[in-house]
């Protein structure tokens, strides 16, 4: 096919039934960009000889150097099949785990996906991840098994062995799809059963629960990949060939006289050809016969490779070429590399682009075939149900499904990401051929400049004349030398302006039109993720449009669309309008959209559900400019980077550091390069990665460091240690032997008793996984406190009920009795994995589970300064005492809270100098709490009434202090300190962030892989050999702190034969105690008096403390008694 014109593509954009929006998904290095090259070459955009070498869609320099895709990029292709013209909007996405956010942005805009699997490596971790992403977004996948040439050249498999190997790969892929389907069916079944139970008012009699029933009823036949269904292509993209069994069925039906329908059903499977009876029969395996697929398909490909690549048999090659009817150029047949001849033959016999694009057109859905389930899922943000949305919003579903492009249809566009392009790449700034008039003008300008220069040089060379004469001559003949600098200056300024304009980065929104027609300059609403259509429709007048002058609605802005672009890989083409069902680029949106957004002309349109990101950003670095004067440029550059990268986060810490958070080492490197070369354009210095840790407590250990049971001797030592530590505490703090900390505020008005208890591991994991639910509960409780009501849908309430039930099942035992109902708050930030429990006698406050209660008990009220206790707990959990890192898995039990509140003095009151709660400083009868209060301007007459009816009554009797005044602040500080002391009274531990690491390595380098893992504190969980290959898959966990440079070291040590994939997994307690010192005789014998063997937890803790500028207890001079000679002994 030749090069397709822009007019042809614009015409195809108006036929949604013939549009296919698809992305290419796979594990890293499985051949996505090579396949994309072959498809691009089919449109004549690049030469077919360069396909696989050029990597056309990898437009960045670092992508070409590293050989991996880092940014998803789109291109529109034209393909004709069966007399129909199709428009294929193809998006190539990265396979590296660090860039999985780019995959999420691509998947959202598509209706289908090409999943590529390497024929040798099979299903890899990232293959599973992309299949899951496609499943979550409800898009239909098709399969390409790529690199089949490796089975011949590398594994040296026979065609029969290759067939068995390909069957196993298909089984692996279908197993992943099957598990996703099963989990969905069981989820739906559980939901239905709970609804039936609620409607029926409970179970009557005994019921046997049958899990399989739902699976048997649901049809999953179209989900799986099978060559006979036409959703599998076998290919070698680098050699330019690929086929589906439909092609061979059609080919052999003419030769053998067997109907193609029969061949389609029997080419893949346990069938063989009975030559005598000239029939296709079943049972090839049991009878030891060659399966039909091997005999008719694979044997031909194997013999072609054997003749061309392995044996280089010219006669056989010519025979094959004549039988296939293929003509090859003389230079290809004489080429020294046999692969050139092979790809020349294969690209004519079985062109990969034809096989893949035919499968795409036949098997993948058009925008008109979008499933109703997917539309509902996109429109329901958070925990809302579709039927709970406003009527006008529900009406939009029809516009989605019909993919309307008429003028009455509302415009709905989703922007999945913003990407930066250089201003030179914009179509309006491209150099175009000059017209005759422009060339004549430029020629005339050049002549004038030349004449001016000549005149100026003559004036400089002329001999000195009388001043007046010289001046008059100069003035009359040509401009004086004093005029020239002005002219030159103006030109320089203009040139600088042009350079600045050229160097400026422009942002283009990567988007898809779901409904309506998008036009250049059109006015639209930009909807933020928190926009509520119900609220918007209430505030805005009926039938309003974007052209009207409207009142402000939260999370909604009105703007005009800039230029519209057709994305063509490295090129952009300007468009005037784009109808529904197409992928496009929108310019001029950088001031309105940060990363992603929903754009619509209807205020009833809800914001789309947020993108599903597989990788979480965890690697942090602090960034500063080399020259402090360039700080504004850095700040601007980081803002641009934040907008251009869907996964990167930019933040300013309390210390004033500018921090960049990325998904991994490769992602970090790319972000730093972008910052230096594109966005900030200054020299920057990045700190060592800031590794996150968590602080926790554990149960007291039963054995010491030499694995001996703790006897009486150890206990005596511990008691002595506690007594020594007791003397370190301030006089306002008492710690008893059970770990209860009692702390009195500085003004002696409040006493707080707190105990810290480690939470069970399951509880911590549960709280961490349900942080969104806890946040919803907190929002509900806050609105109840303010006297408002917040509607929560039934599904969310069920999830909260389930969370409560699980917490009760995990928190069993005497010390956790009714603890779940007495939870006061979660922390840090009110939704973290730590809890505050109310163990006060006589104080019943409203429960955090208020949303599950039908009626609120009148006995439950908030006590004064309840909020101060919560604030103190939040501060304590946000930065722990070990190294100011957040706490995790800690329960604080408040067991004592006494307050002596001062009351406002009446006229009859007299001042008592002995009263500790009052101070009389000026004798004018104004009483404060402390001198601090007066210094801060605390006024008791302006106190705020806390929420609750009983508080109001109590306020009438005695006027209380301001709940935001100094007493409140002292209570917050007291609670924070009490929590910290209670934490320190228990055995403290650090928690490290852990990566799961999957390494594929051959047997000869296995030992070296283990060596690198053990050196970096890694732990191997599983090791298994991949069937049919000599590749081992090693699953391990590795601390994030030890992961920097890990991939490079593995590659160096194994000569590139092993490649790791790191994904953030969980938090794990570091077993060693950072404060451990030897106490028993055995420990002294084993570790020595100094016990200076490496303590991993202490090393990490001191590293964090040093970075934060906290005090680090370490010796500056060690081994002072020894003389240390730096030079070698001679």
Tab-separated table of C-alpha atoms in Angstrom, residues 21 134 206 325 639 744 955:
chain	number	residue	atom	x	y	z
A	21	UNK	CA	-8.721	2.206	18.271
A	134	UNK	CA	-7.043	-4.543	29.532
A	206	UNK	CA	-29.584	-24.742	55.985
A	325	UNK	CA	5.564	-17.467	-6.738
A	639	UNK	CA	5.879	22.150	37.181
A	744	UNK	CA	0.856	16.138	82.556
A	955	UNK	CA	-21.486	26.700	78.227
